[in-house]
Short mmCIF file of C-alpha atoms and ligand atoms in Angstrom, two decimals:
data_model
loop_
_atom_site.label_atom_id
_atom_site.label_comp_id
_atom_site.label_asym_id
_atom_site.label_seq_id
_atom_site.Cartn_x
_atom_site.Cartn_y
_atom_site.Cartn_z
CA MET A 1 -232.79 -86.13 -146.92
CA SER A 2 -231.00 -89.33 -147.93
CA GLU A 3 -232.36 -92.71 -147.17
CA SER A 4 -229.63 -93.55 -144.67
CA PHE A 5 -230.63 -90.53 -142.62
CA ASP A 6 -234.24 -91.69 -142.55
CA ASP A 7 -233.02 -95.13 -141.53
CA LEU A 8 -231.04 -93.67 -138.70
CA ILE A 9 -234.05 -91.77 -137.43
CA ALA A 10 -236.26 -94.84 -137.72
CA GLN A 11 -233.67 -96.93 -135.95
CA ALA A 12 -233.45 -94.44 -133.08
CA GLN A 13 -237.20 -94.28 -132.83
CA GLN A 14 -237.43 -98.07 -132.65
CA LYS A 15 -234.69 -98.42 -130.03
CA PHE A 16 -236.23 -95.71 -127.90
CA ALA A 17 -239.65 -97.28 -128.17
CA GLN A 18 -238.26 -100.65 -127.15
CA ALA A 19 -236.46 -99.30 -124.08
CA PRO A 20 -238.42 -100.73 -121.12
CA ASP A 21 -237.26 -98.09 -118.66
CA LEU A 22 -235.63 -94.70 -118.36
CA ALA A 23 -232.12 -96.07 -117.72
CA THR A 24 -232.19 -98.17 -120.90
CA LEU A 25 -233.53 -95.20 -122.82
CA GLU A 26 -230.62 -93.01 -121.71
CA ASN A 27 -228.19 -95.75 -122.77
CA GLU A 28 -229.78 -95.92 -126.20
CA LYS A 29 -229.62 -92.15 -126.44
CA ALA A 30 -225.82 -92.31 -126.04
CA LYS A 31 -225.59 -94.59 -129.05
CA PHE A 32 -227.09 -91.88 -131.26
CA LEU A 33 -226.36 -88.55 -129.65
CA GLY A 34 -223.46 -89.33 -127.31
CA LYS A 35 -219.77 -88.48 -127.87
CA LYS A 36 -219.28 -91.63 -129.91
CA GLY A 37 -222.86 -91.80 -131.16
CA ALA A 38 -223.94 -92.14 -134.78
CA VAL A 39 -224.91 -88.49 -135.21
CA THR A 40 -221.63 -87.32 -133.72
CA GLU A 41 -219.75 -89.60 -136.14
CA LEU A 42 -221.65 -88.07 -139.07
CA MET A 43 -220.65 -84.59 -137.85
CA LYS A 44 -217.00 -85.64 -137.76
CA GLY A 45 -217.25 -86.73 -141.41
CA LEU A 46 -218.09 -83.12 -142.41
CA ALA A 47 -214.50 -82.03 -141.94
CA GLN A 48 -213.33 -83.49 -145.26
CA LEU A 49 -216.10 -81.87 -147.37
CA GLU A 50 -216.10 -78.80 -149.56
CA PRO A 51 -217.67 -75.69 -147.92
CA GLU A 52 -220.86 -75.76 -149.98
CA GLN A 53 -221.37 -79.50 -149.46
CA LYS A 54 -220.45 -79.12 -145.81
CA ARG A 55 -223.17 -76.50 -145.31
CA GLN A 56 -225.83 -78.61 -146.97
CA ARG A 57 -224.95 -81.86 -145.25
CA GLY A 58 -224.43 -80.07 -141.98
CA GLN A 59 -227.99 -78.77 -142.13
CA GLN A 60 -229.27 -82.25 -142.91
CA ILE A 61 -227.40 -83.80 -140.02
CA ASN A 62 -228.75 -81.11 -137.68
CA GLN A 63 -232.21 -81.94 -138.91
CA VAL A 64 -231.61 -85.62 -138.13
CA LYS A 65 -230.29 -84.73 -134.72
CA LYS A 66 -233.33 -82.62 -133.99
CA GLN A 67 -235.72 -85.40 -134.96
CA ILE A 68 -233.88 -87.99 -132.89
CA GLU A 69 -234.00 -85.60 -129.93
CA GLU A 70 -237.71 -85.17 -130.41
CA CYS A 71 -238.22 -88.94 -130.36
CA LEU A 72 -236.10 -89.10 -127.25
CA ASN A 73 -238.02 -86.38 -125.46
CA GLN A 74 -241.31 -87.90 -126.35
CA ARG A 75 -240.25 -91.23 -124.92
CA ARG A 76 -238.90 -89.51 -121.81
CA HIS A 77 -242.21 -87.81 -121.41
CA GLU A 78 -243.99 -91.16 -121.67
CA PHE A 79 -241.87 -92.54 -118.85
CA ALA A 80 -242.51 -89.49 -116.65
CA GLN A 81 -246.22 -89.79 -117.31
CA ALA A 82 -246.21 -93.50 -116.46
CA GLU A 83 -244.38 -92.85 -113.24
CA LEU A 84 -246.81 -90.14 -112.26
CA ASN A 85 -249.78 -92.38 -112.99
CA GLN A 86 -248.26 -95.12 -110.88
CA ARG A 87 -247.76 -92.73 -107.97
CA LEU A 88 -251.25 -91.38 -108.25
CA ALA A 89 -252.61 -94.90 -108.15
CA ALA A 90 -250.44 -95.86 -105.17
CA GLU A 91 -251.24 -92.75 -103.17
CA THR A 92 -254.96 -92.65 -103.61
CA ILE A 93 -256.89 -92.04 -100.43
CA ASP A 94 -259.59 -94.54 -99.70
CA VAL A 95 -262.31 -92.19 -98.53
CA SER A 96 -264.52 -95.13 -97.64
CA LEU A 97 -262.03 -96.34 -94.98
CA PRO A 98 -263.38 -95.64 -91.46
CA GLY A 99 -261.35 -92.99 -89.61
CA ARG A 100 -259.00 -93.92 -86.79
CA GLY A 101 -260.60 -91.45 -84.40
CA ARG A 102 -259.10 -90.24 -81.15
CA GLY A 103 -259.44 -92.12 -77.89
CA MET A 104 -261.56 -90.11 -75.51
CA GLY A 105 -259.96 -89.17 -72.25
CA GLY A 106 -261.77 -89.81 -69.00
CA ILE A 107 -261.70 -88.78 -65.38
CA HIS A 108 -259.98 -91.13 -62.96
CA PRO A 109 -262.49 -92.83 -60.59
CA VAL A 110 -260.80 -91.35 -57.52
CA MET A 111 -261.04 -87.88 -59.08
CA GLN A 112 -264.70 -88.54 -59.90
CA SER A 113 -265.30 -89.22 -56.21
CA TRP A 114 -263.35 -86.09 -55.30
CA GLN A 115 -265.62 -84.05 -57.59
CA ARG A 116 -268.78 -85.68 -56.23
CA ILE A 117 -267.68 -85.00 -52.65
CA GLU A 118 -267.09 -81.33 -53.42
CA GLU A 119 -270.46 -81.07 -55.12
CA ILE A 120 -272.34 -82.65 -52.24
CA PHE A 121 -270.70 -80.57 -49.53
CA ARG A 122 -270.99 -77.37 -51.51
CA SER A 123 -274.71 -78.03 -51.82
CA ILE A 124 -275.02 -77.93 -48.02
CA GLY A 125 -273.01 -74.77 -47.54
CA PHE A 126 -269.46 -76.03 -47.08
CA ALA A 127 -266.48 -74.18 -48.57
CA VAL A 128 -263.70 -76.16 -50.27
CA ALA A 129 -260.09 -75.50 -49.27
CA ASP A 130 -256.73 -76.66 -50.52
CA GLY A 131 -253.40 -76.85 -48.72
CA PRO A 132 -249.76 -77.94 -49.03
CA GLU A 133 -248.79 -81.59 -49.33
CA ILE A 134 -245.36 -80.86 -47.84
CA GLU A 135 -246.13 -79.89 -44.27
CA THR A 136 -244.39 -78.76 -41.14
CA ASP A 137 -244.23 -81.02 -38.14
CA TRP A 138 -246.26 -78.46 -36.23
CA PHE A 139 -249.28 -78.37 -38.53
CA ASN A 140 -249.28 -82.11 -39.18
CA PHE A 141 -248.82 -83.23 -35.57
CA THR A 142 -248.15 -80.76 -32.77
CA ALA A 143 -250.96 -78.31 -33.53
CA LEU A 144 -253.27 -81.30 -33.61
CA ASN A 145 -252.46 -82.14 -30.01
CA ASN A 146 -249.94 -84.75 -31.06
CA PRO A 147 -246.62 -83.45 -29.66
CA LEU A 148 -243.12 -84.72 -30.39
CA ASN A 149 -242.51 -88.16 -28.88
CA HIS A 150 -246.23 -88.74 -28.38
CA PRO A 151 -246.92 -92.44 -29.02
CA ALA A 152 -249.94 -91.57 -31.19
CA ARG A 153 -247.54 -90.32 -33.85
CA SER A 154 -246.72 -93.92 -34.68
CA MET A 155 -250.33 -94.36 -35.85
CA GLN A 156 -249.14 -92.64 -39.00
CA ASP A 157 -245.85 -93.88 -40.44
CA THR A 158 -244.41 -90.76 -41.99
CA PHE A 159 -242.29 -89.80 -45.00
CA TYR A 160 -239.79 -87.14 -43.94
CA THR A 161 -237.95 -84.90 -46.38
CA GLU A 162 -234.37 -83.70 -45.99
CA MET A 163 -235.57 -80.09 -45.71
CA GLN A 164 -236.08 -78.46 -42.32
CA ASP A 165 -238.61 -75.95 -41.11
CA ASP A 166 -238.03 -72.93 -38.83
CA ASP A 167 -238.07 -75.21 -35.75
CA GLN A 168 -235.21 -77.29 -37.27
CA LEU A 169 -237.63 -80.15 -37.71
CA PRO A 170 -237.78 -82.05 -41.00
CA LEU A 171 -240.57 -81.08 -43.38
CA LEU A 172 -242.79 -84.07 -44.08
CA LEU A 173 -245.39 -85.30 -46.54
CA ARG A 174 -248.68 -84.74 -44.73
CA THR A 175 -250.02 -87.99 -43.32
CA HIS A 176 -253.59 -86.71 -43.31
CA THR A 177 -255.63 -83.68 -44.37
CA SER A 178 -256.19 -82.65 -40.73
CA PRO A 179 -253.49 -79.92 -40.81
CA MET A 180 -255.99 -78.09 -43.00
CA GLN A 181 -258.27 -77.72 -39.97
CA VAL A 182 -255.68 -75.49 -38.32
CA ARG A 183 -254.55 -73.69 -41.47
CA TYR A 184 -258.11 -72.84 -42.44
CA ALA A 185 -259.44 -71.96 -39.00
CA GLN A 186 -256.51 -69.62 -38.34
CA GLN A 187 -257.50 -67.61 -41.41
CA HIS A 188 -261.27 -67.59 -41.19
CA THR A 189 -263.74 -66.48 -38.58
CA PRO A 190 -266.47 -68.81 -37.35
CA PRO A 191 -268.90 -70.09 -38.24
CA ILE A 192 -266.59 -72.28 -40.31
CA LYS A 193 -267.90 -74.99 -42.60
CA VAL A 194 -265.19 -76.37 -44.84
CA ILE A 195 -263.95 -79.50 -46.49
CA ALA A 196 -260.35 -79.99 -47.64
CA PRO A 197 -259.85 -82.84 -50.08
CA GLY A 198 -256.32 -83.73 -51.14
CA ARG A 199 -253.40 -86.09 -51.40
CA THR A 200 -251.86 -87.62 -48.30
CA TYR A 201 -248.87 -89.92 -47.74
CA ARG A 202 -247.91 -92.76 -45.46
CA VAL A 203 -245.26 -95.48 -45.48
CA ASP A 204 -247.80 -98.18 -46.18
CA SER A 205 -248.52 -100.44 -49.13
CA ASP A 206 -250.89 -103.38 -49.53
CA ALA A 207 -254.26 -104.22 -51.08
CA THR A 208 -256.02 -101.52 -49.06
CA HIS A 209 -253.15 -99.04 -48.52
CA SER A 210 -251.11 -97.05 -50.97
CA PRO A 211 -248.17 -94.76 -50.02
CA MET A 212 -250.07 -91.93 -51.69
CA PHE A 213 -253.80 -91.74 -51.16
CA HIS A 214 -256.57 -89.19 -50.84
CA GLN A 215 -258.53 -87.91 -47.91
CA VAL A 216 -261.23 -85.38 -47.42
CA GLU A 217 -261.19 -83.41 -44.20
CA GLY A 218 -264.34 -81.81 -42.88
CA LEU A 219 -264.53 -79.10 -40.23
CA TRP A 220 -267.48 -77.30 -38.75
CA VAL A 221 -266.84 -74.71 -36.04
CA ALA A 222 -269.60 -72.64 -34.47
CA LYS A 223 -271.04 -71.66 -31.09
CA ASP A 224 -274.19 -73.70 -31.08
CA ILE A 225 -273.65 -77.05 -32.79
CA SER A 226 -273.52 -80.56 -31.39
CA PHE A 227 -272.49 -84.08 -32.28
CA ALA A 228 -275.94 -84.47 -33.80
CA ASP A 229 -274.97 -81.96 -36.49
CA LEU A 230 -271.88 -83.96 -37.40
CA LYS A 231 -273.99 -87.08 -37.53
CA GLY A 232 -276.63 -85.39 -39.65
CA VAL A 233 -274.17 -83.91 -42.13
CA TYR A 234 -272.20 -87.11 -42.50
CA SER A 235 -275.29 -89.27 -42.93
CA LEU A 236 -276.61 -86.93 -45.58
CA PHE A 237 -273.25 -87.02 -47.32
CA LEU A 238 -273.08 -90.83 -47.41
CA LYS A 239 -276.63 -91.17 -48.72
CA ALA A 240 -275.92 -88.62 -51.44
CA PHE A 241 -272.56 -90.15 -52.30
CA PHE A 242 -273.86 -93.71 -52.61
CA GLU A 243 -277.18 -92.52 -54.04
CA THR A 244 -279.20 -94.64 -51.64
CA ASP A 245 -281.10 -94.30 -48.42
CA ASP A 246 -280.55 -97.98 -47.85
CA LEU A 247 -277.64 -97.61 -45.49
CA GLN A 248 -277.06 -97.55 -41.78
CA ILE A 249 -274.47 -95.48 -40.00
CA ARG A 250 -272.93 -95.89 -36.58
CA PHE A 251 -270.41 -93.91 -34.57
CA ARG A 252 -268.03 -96.25 -32.75
CA PRO A 253 -265.85 -94.81 -29.96
CA SER A 254 -262.23 -94.44 -31.00
CA PHE A 255 -259.13 -92.37 -30.34
CA PHE A 256 -257.49 -89.48 -32.16
CA PRO A 257 -255.28 -86.97 -30.33
CA PHE A 258 -257.08 -84.03 -31.96
CA THR A 259 -260.67 -85.00 -31.12
CA GLU A 260 -262.40 -85.73 -27.84
CA PRO A 261 -264.62 -87.64 -27.91
CA SER A 262 -263.52 -89.46 -31.05
CA ALA A 263 -265.50 -91.85 -33.18
CA GLU A 264 -264.94 -94.14 -36.08
CA ILE A 265 -267.81 -93.84 -38.55
CA ASP A 266 -269.01 -97.21 -39.85
CA MET A 267 -271.65 -97.80 -42.47
CA MET A 268 -273.62 -100.80 -43.62
CA PHE A 269 -275.54 -101.29 -46.87
CA SER A 270 -278.94 -102.95 -46.54
CA THR A 271 -278.64 -104.38 -50.05
CA GLY A 272 -275.92 -105.41 -52.49
CA PRO A 273 -272.80 -107.56 -52.08
CA ASN A 274 -271.70 -105.82 -48.85
CA LYS A 275 -275.13 -106.16 -47.27
CA GLY A 276 -275.04 -106.67 -43.51
CA ARG A 277 -271.29 -105.91 -43.12
CA TRP A 278 -270.13 -102.90 -41.12
CA LEU A 279 -267.48 -101.00 -43.05
CA GLU A 280 -265.16 -98.45 -41.52
CA ILE A 281 -265.38 -95.28 -43.55
CA SER A 282 -264.06 -92.31 -41.60
CA GLY A 283 -262.50 -90.94 -38.45
CA SER A 284 -264.35 -88.15 -36.66
CA GLY A 285 -264.93 -86.38 -33.42
CA GLN A 286 -265.37 -83.18 -31.47
CA VAL A 287 -262.32 -80.96 -31.97
CA HIS A 288 -260.06 -81.12 -28.90
CA PRO A 289 -259.90 -77.88 -26.83
CA THR A 290 -256.13 -77.67 -27.40
CA VAL A 291 -256.73 -77.70 -31.15
CA ILE A 292 -259.47 -75.06 -30.85
CA ARG A 293 -256.90 -72.92 -29.03
CA ASN A 294 -254.46 -73.49 -31.89
CA PHE A 295 -257.16 -72.20 -34.23
CA GLY A 296 -256.85 -68.98 -32.21
CA LEU A 297 -260.28 -69.49 -30.65
CA ASP A 298 -261.59 -69.90 -27.11
CA PRO A 299 -262.78 -73.49 -26.48
CA GLU A 300 -265.23 -72.16 -23.89
CA GLU A 301 -266.94 -70.21 -26.63
CA TYR A 302 -266.57 -72.38 -29.72
CA ILE A 303 -267.20 -76.01 -30.45
CA GLY A 304 -265.96 -77.87 -33.50
CA PHE A 305 -266.62 -81.16 -35.24
CA ALA A 306 -264.30 -82.80 -37.71
CA PHE A 307 -264.06 -85.85 -39.86
CA GLY A 308 -261.46 -87.33 -42.17
CA SER A 309 -262.39 -89.92 -44.78
CA GLY A 310 -260.39 -91.90 -47.32
CA ILE A 311 -261.49 -91.09 -50.86
CA GLU A 312 -260.14 -94.38 -52.25
CA ARG A 313 -262.15 -96.23 -49.61
CA LEU A 314 -265.35 -94.44 -50.63
CA THR A 315 -264.59 -95.10 -54.30
CA MET A 316 -263.92 -98.81 -53.69
CA LEU A 317 -267.24 -99.19 -51.90
CA ARG A 318 -269.16 -97.24 -54.50
CA TYR A 319 -267.87 -99.31 -57.41
CA GLY A 320 -267.11 -102.62 -55.69
CA VAL A 321 -263.35 -102.49 -56.28
CA ASN A 322 -261.48 -104.75 -53.87
CA ASP A 323 -257.83 -103.93 -54.57
CA LEU A 324 -256.87 -100.30 -54.14
CA ARG A 325 -253.65 -100.77 -56.12
CA GLN A 326 -255.73 -101.03 -59.29
CA PHE A 327 -256.38 -97.31 -59.08
CA TYR A 328 -252.67 -96.62 -59.61
CA GLU A 329 -251.61 -99.26 -62.11
CA GLY A 330 -252.85 -97.25 -65.08
CA ASP A 331 -254.45 -100.30 -66.72
CA LEU A 332 -256.94 -98.88 -69.23
CA ARG A 333 -259.08 -102.02 -69.12
CA PHE A 334 -259.75 -101.18 -65.47
CA LEU A 335 -260.00 -97.41 -65.84
CA GLN A 336 -262.25 -97.36 -68.91
CA GLN A 337 -265.03 -98.99 -66.95
CA PHE A 338 -265.50 -95.72 -65.06
CA ASN A 339 -265.88 -93.63 -68.19
CA ARG A 340 -268.68 -95.06 -70.25
N1 LIG B 401 -256.89 -87.51 -39.59
C1 LIG B 401 -257.45 -88.76 -39.15
C2 LIG B 401 -256.79 -89.89 -39.90
O1 LIG B 401 -256.14 -89.65 -40.89
C3 LIG B 401 -258.94 -88.81 -39.41
C4 LIG B 401 -259.73 -87.83 -38.60
C5 LIG B 401 -259.96 -86.56 -39.08
C6 LIG B 401 -260.20 -88.16 -37.34
C7 LIG B 401 -260.71 -85.66 -38.33
C8 LIG B 401 -260.91 -87.28 -36.59
C9 LIG B 401 -261.19 -86.04 -37.07
O2 LIG B 401 -256.86 -91.04 -39.50
#
């Protein structure tokens, strides 16, 4: 091969080696192998040669072309390799980095109380029942001795829906869990011992009232029980719920249409920040004869005791929370405290 061919190869090799990146390399390639490149020009020169000379020189030029291509491919390969190495370096996983982990979910404090209440009452032989939150006027009021136009209805400011029941009265969001007394007693035979925890609704909103809140209803119907049994059960419940015997309980006369006599249950801690203060915790009473009749039972034969307590109220007292709205704001700083 002539010296000028060697020069050309050396020149290509040098230019390729000097190319700092792939784009420059491809530009340099055009200068040698492109349509107007040096090798192509040499090929064009073949046309004027004799056949024998043409064959020989043609072979030589092909040889040159091949070598230049080899140099090119090698350099291309170098660039590919460098790029790969760079990516590998950039994408390395730092196995020593601590994991992000997943936040652990927790049970809402009101639901924790709900669960505790069920546990405690189950342990003393009570069943747990569940009922509709959208109620008929009859179950929510009338069956509970609270007929249409009775002034006691205004004790519970009610959300009405636009749907009507069979009596053409608007369906409503139950204002208490007491309709469950009637629903359950109609379907079970005494003795009945049941609690019915659940959501309830009233048009009410301030630091101690939320439009949606939770109650737990309790009902005990039998032939041979007395107010003392209600008192005993409820006292046991409170002591178990607050995990202390250091509390006093009193039944203060009150009024509910569906109980007679009726009593507000108050409690007082003997220790702690609420020490010495009576706190209202539940409504209660002996089930009114009219309501017993609506159960489908004879009030001369059966006697019933009922209570209805606010689950938020119990939760606030248990944990010392003073604004009920905090339960529904979804602030994790507040909620996490109950799940440690
Ligand atoms: N349902 C009553 C209320 O929401 C509470 C209650 C229940 C009172 C059972 C007496 C008996 O205020």
